[in-house]
mmCIF file of C-alpha atoms and ligand atoms in Angstrom:
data_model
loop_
_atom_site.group_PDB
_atom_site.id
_atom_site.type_symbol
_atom_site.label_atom_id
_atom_site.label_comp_id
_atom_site.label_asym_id
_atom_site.label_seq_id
_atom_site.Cartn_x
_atom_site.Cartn_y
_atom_site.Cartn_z
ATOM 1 C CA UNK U 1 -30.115 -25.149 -18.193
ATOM 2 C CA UNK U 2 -31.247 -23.201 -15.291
ATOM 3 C CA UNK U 3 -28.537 -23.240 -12.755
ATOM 4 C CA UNK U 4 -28.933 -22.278 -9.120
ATOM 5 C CA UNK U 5 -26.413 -23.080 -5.791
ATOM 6 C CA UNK U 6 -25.807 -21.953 -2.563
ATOM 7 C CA UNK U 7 -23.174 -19.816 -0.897
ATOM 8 C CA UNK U 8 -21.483 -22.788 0.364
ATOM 9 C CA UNK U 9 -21.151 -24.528 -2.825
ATOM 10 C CA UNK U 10 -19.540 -21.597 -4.259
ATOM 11 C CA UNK U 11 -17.310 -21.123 -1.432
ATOM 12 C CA UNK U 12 -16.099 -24.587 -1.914
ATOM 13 C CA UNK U 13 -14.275 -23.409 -4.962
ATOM 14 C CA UNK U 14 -11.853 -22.247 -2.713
ATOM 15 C CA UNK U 15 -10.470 -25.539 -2.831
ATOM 16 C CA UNK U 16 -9.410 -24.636 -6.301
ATOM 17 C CA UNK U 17 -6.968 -22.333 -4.969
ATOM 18 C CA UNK U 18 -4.930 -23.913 -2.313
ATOM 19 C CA UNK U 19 -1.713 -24.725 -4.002
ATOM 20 C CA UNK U 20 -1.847 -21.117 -5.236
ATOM 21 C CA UNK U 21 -3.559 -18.482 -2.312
ATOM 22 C CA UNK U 22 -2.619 -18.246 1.562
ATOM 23 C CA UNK U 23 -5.678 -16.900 1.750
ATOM 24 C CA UNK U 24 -7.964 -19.314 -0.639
ATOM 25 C CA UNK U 25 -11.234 -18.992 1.187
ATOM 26 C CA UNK U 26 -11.084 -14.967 2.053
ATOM 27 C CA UNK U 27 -10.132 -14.788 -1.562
ATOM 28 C CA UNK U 28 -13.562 -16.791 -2.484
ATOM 29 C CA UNK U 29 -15.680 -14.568 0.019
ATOM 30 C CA UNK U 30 -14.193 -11.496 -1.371
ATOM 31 C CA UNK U 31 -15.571 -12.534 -5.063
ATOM 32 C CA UNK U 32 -18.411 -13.734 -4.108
ATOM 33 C CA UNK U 33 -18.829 -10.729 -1.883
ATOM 34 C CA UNK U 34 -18.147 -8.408 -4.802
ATOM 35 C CA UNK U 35 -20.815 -10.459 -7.202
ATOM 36 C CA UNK U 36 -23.798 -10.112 -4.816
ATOM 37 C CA UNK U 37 -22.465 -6.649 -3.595
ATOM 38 C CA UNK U 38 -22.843 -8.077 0.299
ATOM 39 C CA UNK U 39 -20.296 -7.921 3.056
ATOM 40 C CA UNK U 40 -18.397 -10.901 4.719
ATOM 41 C CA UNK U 41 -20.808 -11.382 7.540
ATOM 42 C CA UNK U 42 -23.632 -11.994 5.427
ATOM 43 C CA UNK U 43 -22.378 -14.891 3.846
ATOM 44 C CA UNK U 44 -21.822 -16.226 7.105
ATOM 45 C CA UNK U 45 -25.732 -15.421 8.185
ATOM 46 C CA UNK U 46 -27.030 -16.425 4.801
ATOM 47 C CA UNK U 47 -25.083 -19.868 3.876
ATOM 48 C CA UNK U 48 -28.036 -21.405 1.936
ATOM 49 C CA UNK U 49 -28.620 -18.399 -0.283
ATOM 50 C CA UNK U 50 -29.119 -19.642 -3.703
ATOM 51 C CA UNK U 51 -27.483 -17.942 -6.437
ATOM 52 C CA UNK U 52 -28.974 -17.848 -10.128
ATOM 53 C CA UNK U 53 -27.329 -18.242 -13.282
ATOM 54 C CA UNK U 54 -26.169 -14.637 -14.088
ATOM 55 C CA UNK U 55 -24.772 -14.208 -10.917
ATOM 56 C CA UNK U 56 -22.910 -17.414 -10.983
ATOM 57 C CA UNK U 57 -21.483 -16.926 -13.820
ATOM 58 C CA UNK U 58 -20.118 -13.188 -13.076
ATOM 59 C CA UNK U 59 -18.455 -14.904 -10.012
ATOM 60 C CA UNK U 60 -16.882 -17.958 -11.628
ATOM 61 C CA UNK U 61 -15.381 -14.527 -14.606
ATOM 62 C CA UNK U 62 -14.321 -13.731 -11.067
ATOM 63 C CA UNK U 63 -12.686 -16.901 -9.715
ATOM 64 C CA UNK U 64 -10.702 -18.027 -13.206
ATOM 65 C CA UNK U 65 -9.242 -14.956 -13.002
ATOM 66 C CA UNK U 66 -8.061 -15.269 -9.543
ATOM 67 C CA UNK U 67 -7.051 -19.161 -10.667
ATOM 68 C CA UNK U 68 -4.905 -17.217 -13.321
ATOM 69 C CA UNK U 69 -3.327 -15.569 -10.664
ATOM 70 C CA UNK U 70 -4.680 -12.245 -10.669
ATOM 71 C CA UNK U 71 -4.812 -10.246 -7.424
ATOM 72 C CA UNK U 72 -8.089 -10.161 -5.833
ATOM 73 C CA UNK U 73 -7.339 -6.262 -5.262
ATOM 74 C CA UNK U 74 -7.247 -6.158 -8.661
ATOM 75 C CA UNK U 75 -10.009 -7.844 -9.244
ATOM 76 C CA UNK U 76 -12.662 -6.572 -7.287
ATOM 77 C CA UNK U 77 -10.607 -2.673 -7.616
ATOM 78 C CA UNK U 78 -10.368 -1.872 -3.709
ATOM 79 C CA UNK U 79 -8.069 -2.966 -0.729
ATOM 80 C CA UNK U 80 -8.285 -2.431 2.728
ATOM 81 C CA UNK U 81 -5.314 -0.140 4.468
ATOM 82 C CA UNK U 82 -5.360 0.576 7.736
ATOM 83 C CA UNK U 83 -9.101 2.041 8.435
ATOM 84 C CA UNK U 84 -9.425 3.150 4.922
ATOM 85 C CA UNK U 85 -10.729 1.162 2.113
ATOM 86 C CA UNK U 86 -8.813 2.265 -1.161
ATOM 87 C CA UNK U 87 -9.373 1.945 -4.623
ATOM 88 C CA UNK U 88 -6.523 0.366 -5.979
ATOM 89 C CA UNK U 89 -5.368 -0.563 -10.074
ATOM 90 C CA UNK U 90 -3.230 -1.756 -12.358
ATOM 91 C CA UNK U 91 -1.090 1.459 -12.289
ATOM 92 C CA UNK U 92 0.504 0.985 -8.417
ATOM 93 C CA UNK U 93 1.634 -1.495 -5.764
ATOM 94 C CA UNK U 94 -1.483 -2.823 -3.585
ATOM 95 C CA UNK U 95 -0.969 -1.552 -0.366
ATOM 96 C CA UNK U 96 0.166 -4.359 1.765
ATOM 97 C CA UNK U 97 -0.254 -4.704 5.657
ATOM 98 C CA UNK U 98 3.658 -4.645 6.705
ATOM 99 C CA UNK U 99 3.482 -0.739 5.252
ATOM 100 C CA UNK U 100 0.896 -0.081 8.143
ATOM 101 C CA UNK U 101 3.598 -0.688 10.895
ATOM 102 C CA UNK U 102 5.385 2.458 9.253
ATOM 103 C CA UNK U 103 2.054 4.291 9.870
ATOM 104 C CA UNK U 104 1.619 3.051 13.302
ATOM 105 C CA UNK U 105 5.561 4.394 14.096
ATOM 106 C CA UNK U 106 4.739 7.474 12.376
ATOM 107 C CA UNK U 107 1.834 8.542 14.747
ATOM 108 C CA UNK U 108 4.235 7.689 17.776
ATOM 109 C CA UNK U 109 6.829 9.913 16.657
ATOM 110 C CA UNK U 110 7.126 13.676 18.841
ATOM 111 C CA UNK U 111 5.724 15.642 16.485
ATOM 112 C CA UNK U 112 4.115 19.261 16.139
ATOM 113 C CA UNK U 113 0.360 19.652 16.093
ATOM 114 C CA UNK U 114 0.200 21.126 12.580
ATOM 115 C CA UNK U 115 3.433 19.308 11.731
ATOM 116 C CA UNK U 116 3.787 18.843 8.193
ATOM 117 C CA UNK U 117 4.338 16.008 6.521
ATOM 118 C CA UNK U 118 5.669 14.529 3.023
ATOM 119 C CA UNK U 119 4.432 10.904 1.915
ATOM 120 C CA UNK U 120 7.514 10.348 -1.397
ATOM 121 C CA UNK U 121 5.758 7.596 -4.105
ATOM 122 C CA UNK U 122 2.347 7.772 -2.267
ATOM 123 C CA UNK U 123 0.838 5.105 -4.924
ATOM 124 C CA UNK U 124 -2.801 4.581 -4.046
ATOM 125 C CA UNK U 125 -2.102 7.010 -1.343
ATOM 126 C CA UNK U 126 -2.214 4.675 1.149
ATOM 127 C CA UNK U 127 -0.023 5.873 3.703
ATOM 128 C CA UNK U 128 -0.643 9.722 3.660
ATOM 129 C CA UNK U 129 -4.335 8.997 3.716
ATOM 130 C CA UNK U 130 -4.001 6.873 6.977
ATOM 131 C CA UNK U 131 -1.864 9.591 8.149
ATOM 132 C CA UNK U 132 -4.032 12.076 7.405
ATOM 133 C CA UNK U 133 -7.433 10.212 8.707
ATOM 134 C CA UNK U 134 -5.579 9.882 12.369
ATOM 135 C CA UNK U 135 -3.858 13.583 12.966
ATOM 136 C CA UNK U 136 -6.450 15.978 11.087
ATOM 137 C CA UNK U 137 -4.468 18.969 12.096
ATOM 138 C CA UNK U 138 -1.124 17.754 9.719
ATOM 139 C CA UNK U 139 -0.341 18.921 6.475
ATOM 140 C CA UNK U 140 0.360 16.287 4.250
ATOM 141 C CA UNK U 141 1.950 16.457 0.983
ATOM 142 C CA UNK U 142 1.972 13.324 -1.559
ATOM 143 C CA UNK U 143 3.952 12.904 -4.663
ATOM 144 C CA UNK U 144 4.484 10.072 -7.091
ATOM 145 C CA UNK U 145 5.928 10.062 -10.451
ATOM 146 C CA UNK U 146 3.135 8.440 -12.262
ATOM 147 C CA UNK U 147 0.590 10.581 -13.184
ATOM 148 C CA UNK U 148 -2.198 7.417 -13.528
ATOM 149 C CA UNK U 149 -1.236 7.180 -9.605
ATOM 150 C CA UNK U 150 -1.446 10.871 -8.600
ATOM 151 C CA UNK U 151 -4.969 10.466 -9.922
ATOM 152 C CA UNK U 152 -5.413 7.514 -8.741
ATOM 153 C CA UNK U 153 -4.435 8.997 -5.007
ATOM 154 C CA UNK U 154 -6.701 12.058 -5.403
ATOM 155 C CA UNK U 155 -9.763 9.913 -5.776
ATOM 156 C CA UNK U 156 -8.911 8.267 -2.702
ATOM 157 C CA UNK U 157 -8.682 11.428 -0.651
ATOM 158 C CA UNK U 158 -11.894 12.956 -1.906
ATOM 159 C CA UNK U 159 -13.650 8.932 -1.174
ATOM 160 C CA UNK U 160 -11.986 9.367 2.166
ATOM 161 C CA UNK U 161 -12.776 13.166 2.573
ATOM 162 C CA UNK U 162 -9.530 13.825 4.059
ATOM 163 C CA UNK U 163 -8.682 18.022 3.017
ATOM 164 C CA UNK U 164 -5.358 17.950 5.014
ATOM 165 C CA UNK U 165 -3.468 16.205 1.766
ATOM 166 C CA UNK U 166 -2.301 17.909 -1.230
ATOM 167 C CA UNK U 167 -1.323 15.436 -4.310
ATOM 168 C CA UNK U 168 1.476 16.125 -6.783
ATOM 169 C CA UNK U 169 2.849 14.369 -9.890
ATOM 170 C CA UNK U 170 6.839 15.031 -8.837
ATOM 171 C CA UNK U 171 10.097 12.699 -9.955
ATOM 172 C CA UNK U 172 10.700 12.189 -5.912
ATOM 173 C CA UNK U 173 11.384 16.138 -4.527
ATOM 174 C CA UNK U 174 12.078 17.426 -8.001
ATOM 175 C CA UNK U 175 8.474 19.066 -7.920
ATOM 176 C CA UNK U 176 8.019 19.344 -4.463
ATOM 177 C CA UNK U 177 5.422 22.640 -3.853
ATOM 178 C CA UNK U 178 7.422 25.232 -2.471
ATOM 179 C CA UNK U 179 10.205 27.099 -1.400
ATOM 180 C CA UNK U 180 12.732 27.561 1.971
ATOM 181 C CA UNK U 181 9.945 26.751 4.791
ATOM 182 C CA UNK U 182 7.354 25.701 2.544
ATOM 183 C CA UNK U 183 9.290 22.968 0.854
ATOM 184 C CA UNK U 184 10.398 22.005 4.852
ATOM 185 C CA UNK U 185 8.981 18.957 6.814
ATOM 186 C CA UNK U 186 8.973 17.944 10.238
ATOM 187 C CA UNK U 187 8.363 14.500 8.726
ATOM 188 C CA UNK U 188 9.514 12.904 5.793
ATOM 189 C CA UNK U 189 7.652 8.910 4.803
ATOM 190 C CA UNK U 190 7.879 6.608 2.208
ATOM 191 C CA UNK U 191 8.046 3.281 0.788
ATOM 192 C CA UNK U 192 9.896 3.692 -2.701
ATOM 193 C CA UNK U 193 10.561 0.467 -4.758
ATOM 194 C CA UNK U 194 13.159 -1.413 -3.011
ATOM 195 C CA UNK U 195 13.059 -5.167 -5.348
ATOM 196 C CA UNK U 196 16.835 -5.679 -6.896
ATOM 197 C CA UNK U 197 15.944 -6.029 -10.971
ATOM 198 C CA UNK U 198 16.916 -9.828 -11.038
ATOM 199 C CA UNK U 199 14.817 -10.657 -8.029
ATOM 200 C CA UNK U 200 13.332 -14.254 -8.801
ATOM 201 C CA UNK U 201 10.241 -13.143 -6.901
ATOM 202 C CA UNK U 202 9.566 -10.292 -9.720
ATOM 203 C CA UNK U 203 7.658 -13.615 -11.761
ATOM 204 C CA UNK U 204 5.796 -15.132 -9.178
ATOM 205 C CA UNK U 205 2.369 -14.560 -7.233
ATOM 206 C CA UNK U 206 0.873 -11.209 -7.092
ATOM 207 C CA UNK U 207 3.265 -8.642 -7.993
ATOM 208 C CA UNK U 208 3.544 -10.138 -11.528
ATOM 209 C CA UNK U 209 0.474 -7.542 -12.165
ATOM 210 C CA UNK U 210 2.061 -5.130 -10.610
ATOM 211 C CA UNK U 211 3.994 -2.327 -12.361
ATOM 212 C CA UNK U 212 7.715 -2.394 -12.274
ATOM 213 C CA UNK U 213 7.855 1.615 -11.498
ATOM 214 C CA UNK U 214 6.251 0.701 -8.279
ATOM 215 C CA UNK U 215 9.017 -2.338 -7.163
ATOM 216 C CA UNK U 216 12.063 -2.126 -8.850
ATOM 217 C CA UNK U 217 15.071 -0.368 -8.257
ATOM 218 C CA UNK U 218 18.268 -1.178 -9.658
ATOM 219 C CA UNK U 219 20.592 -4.153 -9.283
ATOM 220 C CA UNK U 220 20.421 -3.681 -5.879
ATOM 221 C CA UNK U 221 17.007 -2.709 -4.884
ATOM 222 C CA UNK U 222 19.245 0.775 -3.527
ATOM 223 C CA UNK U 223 19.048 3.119 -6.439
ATOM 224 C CA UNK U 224 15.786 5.050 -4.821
ATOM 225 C CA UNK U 225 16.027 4.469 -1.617
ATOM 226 C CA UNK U 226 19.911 6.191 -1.883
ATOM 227 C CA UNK U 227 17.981 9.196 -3.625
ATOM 228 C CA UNK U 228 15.148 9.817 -0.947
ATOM 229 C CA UNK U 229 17.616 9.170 1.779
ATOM 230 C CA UNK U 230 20.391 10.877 0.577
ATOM 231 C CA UNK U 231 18.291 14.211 -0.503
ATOM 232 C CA UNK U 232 15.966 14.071 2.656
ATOM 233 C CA UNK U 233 17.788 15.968 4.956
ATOM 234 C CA UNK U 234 17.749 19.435 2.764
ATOM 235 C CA UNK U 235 13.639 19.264 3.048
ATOM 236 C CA UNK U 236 13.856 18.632 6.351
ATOM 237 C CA UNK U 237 13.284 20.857 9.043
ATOM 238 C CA UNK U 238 15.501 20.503 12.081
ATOM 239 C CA UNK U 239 14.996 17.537 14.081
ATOM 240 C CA UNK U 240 12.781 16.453 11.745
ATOM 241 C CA UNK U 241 12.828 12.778 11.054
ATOM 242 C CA UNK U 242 13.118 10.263 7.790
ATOM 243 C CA UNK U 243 10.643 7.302 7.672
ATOM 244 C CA UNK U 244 11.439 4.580 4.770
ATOM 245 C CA UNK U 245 10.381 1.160 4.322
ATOM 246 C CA UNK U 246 12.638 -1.405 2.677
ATOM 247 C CA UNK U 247 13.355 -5.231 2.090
ATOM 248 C CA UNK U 248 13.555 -7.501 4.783
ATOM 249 C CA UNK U 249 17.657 -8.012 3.424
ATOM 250 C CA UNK U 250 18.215 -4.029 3.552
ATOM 251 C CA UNK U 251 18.526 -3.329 6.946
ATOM 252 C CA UNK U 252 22.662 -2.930 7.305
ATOM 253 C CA UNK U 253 22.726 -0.927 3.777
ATOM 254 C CA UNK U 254 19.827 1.596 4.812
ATOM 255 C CA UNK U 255 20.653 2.401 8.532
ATOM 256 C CA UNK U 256 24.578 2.818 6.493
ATOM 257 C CA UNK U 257 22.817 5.170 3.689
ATOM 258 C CA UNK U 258 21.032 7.277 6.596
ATOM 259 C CA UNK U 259 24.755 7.241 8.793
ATOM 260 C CA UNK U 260 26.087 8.878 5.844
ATOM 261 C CA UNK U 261 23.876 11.599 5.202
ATOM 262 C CA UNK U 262 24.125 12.688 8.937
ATOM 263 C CA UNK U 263 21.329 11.503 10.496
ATOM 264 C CA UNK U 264 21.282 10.231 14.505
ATOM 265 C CA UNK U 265 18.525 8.364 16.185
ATOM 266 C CA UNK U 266 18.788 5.689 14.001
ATOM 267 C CA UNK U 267 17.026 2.908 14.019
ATOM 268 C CA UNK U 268 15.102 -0.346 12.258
ATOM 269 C CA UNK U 269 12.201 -1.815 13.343
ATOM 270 C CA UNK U 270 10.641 -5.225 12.552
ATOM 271 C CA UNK U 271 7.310 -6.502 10.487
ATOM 272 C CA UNK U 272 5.068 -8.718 12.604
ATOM 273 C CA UNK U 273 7.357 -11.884 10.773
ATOM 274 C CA UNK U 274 10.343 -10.507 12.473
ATOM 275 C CA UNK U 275 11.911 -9.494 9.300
ATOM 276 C CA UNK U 276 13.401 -5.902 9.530
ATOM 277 C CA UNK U 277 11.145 -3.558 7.524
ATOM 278 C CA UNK U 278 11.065 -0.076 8.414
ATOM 279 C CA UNK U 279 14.480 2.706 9.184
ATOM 280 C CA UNK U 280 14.247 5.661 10.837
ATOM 281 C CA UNK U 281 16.141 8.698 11.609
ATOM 282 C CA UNK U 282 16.259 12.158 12.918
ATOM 283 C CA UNK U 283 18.385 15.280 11.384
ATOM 284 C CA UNK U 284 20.222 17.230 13.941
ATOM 285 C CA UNK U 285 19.355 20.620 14.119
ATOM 286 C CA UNK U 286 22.756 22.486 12.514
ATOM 287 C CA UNK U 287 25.214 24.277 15.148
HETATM 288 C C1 SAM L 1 6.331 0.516 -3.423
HETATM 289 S S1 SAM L 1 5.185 1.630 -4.165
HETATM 290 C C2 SAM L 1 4.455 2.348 -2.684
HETATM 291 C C3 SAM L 1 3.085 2.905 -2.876
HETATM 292 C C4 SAM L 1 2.414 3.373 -1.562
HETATM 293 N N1 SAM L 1 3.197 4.388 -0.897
HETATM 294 C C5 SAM L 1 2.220 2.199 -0.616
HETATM 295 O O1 SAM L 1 2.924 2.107 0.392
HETATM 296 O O2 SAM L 1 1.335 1.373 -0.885
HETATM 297 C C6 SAM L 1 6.292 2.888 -4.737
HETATM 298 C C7 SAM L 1 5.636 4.097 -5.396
HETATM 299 O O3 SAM L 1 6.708 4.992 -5.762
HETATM 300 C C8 SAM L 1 6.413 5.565 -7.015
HETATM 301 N N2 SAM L 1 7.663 6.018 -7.621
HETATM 302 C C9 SAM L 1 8.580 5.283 -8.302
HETATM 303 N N3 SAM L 1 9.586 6.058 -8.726
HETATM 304 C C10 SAM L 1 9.310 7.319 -8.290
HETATM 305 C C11 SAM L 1 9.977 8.562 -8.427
HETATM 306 N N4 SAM L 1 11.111 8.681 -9.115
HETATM 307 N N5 SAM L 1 9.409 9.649 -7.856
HETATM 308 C C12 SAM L 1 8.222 9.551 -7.177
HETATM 309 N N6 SAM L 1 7.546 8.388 -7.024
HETATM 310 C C13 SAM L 1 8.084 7.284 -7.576
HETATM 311 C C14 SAM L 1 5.718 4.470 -7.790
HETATM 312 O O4 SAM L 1 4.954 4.979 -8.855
HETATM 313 C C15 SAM L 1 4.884 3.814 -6.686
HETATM 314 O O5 SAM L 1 3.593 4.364 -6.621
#
């Protein structure tokens, strides 16, 4: 039979997902977006549209995958971040909006104008990018330790035409570039996995297609976090400072871990839910 409906009959599959989705009917525009290769506004100007069959069908391949759970990142391969729209996969977390408050601190810290910069477990390479894209004169170095991300990254920055990042495959700063200076940063950022290994949350909702090398981290969600901290202050330069993100339930063990390895200034700020989210501190310049 030939099938044909409009825009707003497809959109009412959204009602499909409620139990499931926050975000049922963006996640309905954003397949249906995808399938007719159209932006958000005109679905909104062209609400009668009629469909036909093939394209129906690609979007309801779409929408039982979403019902299945799947990540619309995932599904339609790109996710907004900051001004940037990334290509994300299978192989790294999906950038999420809390990491863009560790952005937003970053550009407000005193910084040089060529200051250089180190993004640790860059993923899609969401938050050098954004870096990068605001302060063209900073050096930015990314690392991750999966390779399928480095590459992953590096199509990113040449999509986003951003020549101010270099991208390395590294086990956190075991492959760092450099030596003495050149392996020193007025900045250190990242948001390492930080989920404790028994965390219910690990089987629910989105981050079931997510990899574990991009969440997990020990019993106690510490394990990298105590690495980047801990190692941080001998590639930094002095009074440079240490950016990390971390669980909402962190907050007393990080601003501890960053005590400990002799930093001052420090201090935790809060997502836009009020949950503590993002530590920072600065490494005194030695006597
Ligand atoms: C929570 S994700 C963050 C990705 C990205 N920075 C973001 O904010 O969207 C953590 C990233 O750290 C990487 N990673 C995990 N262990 C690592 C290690 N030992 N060295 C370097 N990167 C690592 C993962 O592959 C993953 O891409």
């Amino acid at each position: 039979m030939y099938l044909i409906k409009s825009v707003t009959e497809l959109l009412q599959y959204s009602d499909q997902l409620q139990s499931m989705s926050d975000t049922a009917l963006l996640d309905t525009e954003l397949l249906l977006c995808f399938t007719l290769d159209v932006d958000r506004t005109w679905l909104k100007t062209w609400p009668d549209h009629q469909l036909e069959t093939a394209q129906i069908k690609q979007f309801e391949t779409l929408f039982s995958r979403r019902l299945k759970g799947e990540p619309v990142a995932f599904i339609i391969g790109r996710q907004g971040f900051w001004t940037l729209d990334l290509k994300v996969s299978a192989d790294t977390l999906i950038p999420r909006p809390e990491t863009e408050l560790l952005v937003e601190i970053a550009l407000g810290l005193d910084a040089p104008k060529a200051a250089r910069v180190l993004d640790l477990g860059t993923g899609t390479g969401a938050i050098a990018l954004a870096l990068a894209s605001e302060r063209i004169d900073w050096q930015l170095t990314a690392v991750d330790s999966q390779m399928a991300a480095v590459n992953l990254a590096e199509i990113n920055r040449q999509h986003c035409q951003l020549d101010n990042v270099s991208i390395y495959q590294s086990d956190w700063f075991s492959q760092v570039p450099g030596s003495g200076a050149a392996a020193q940063y007025h900045l250190i950022v990242s948001n390492p996995p930080y989920i404790e290994i028994n965390d219910p949350h690990l089987s629910e909702g989105d981050v079931r297609f997510e990899p574990t090398t991009a969440l997990v981290s020990g019993q106690d969600g510490l394990d990298d976090l105590k690495i980047v901290i801990g190692q941080s202050p001998m590639y930094l330069r002095p009074n440079g400072h240490l950016l990390v993100e971390h669980g909402y339930q962190q907050g007393t063990a990080v601003r501890s871990l960053f005590t400990t390895a002799g930093f001052t200034a420090i201090a935790t700020h809060a997502d836009y839910n009020g949950l503590e989210r993002v530590t920072l501190g600065r490494f005194p310049e030695t006597a």
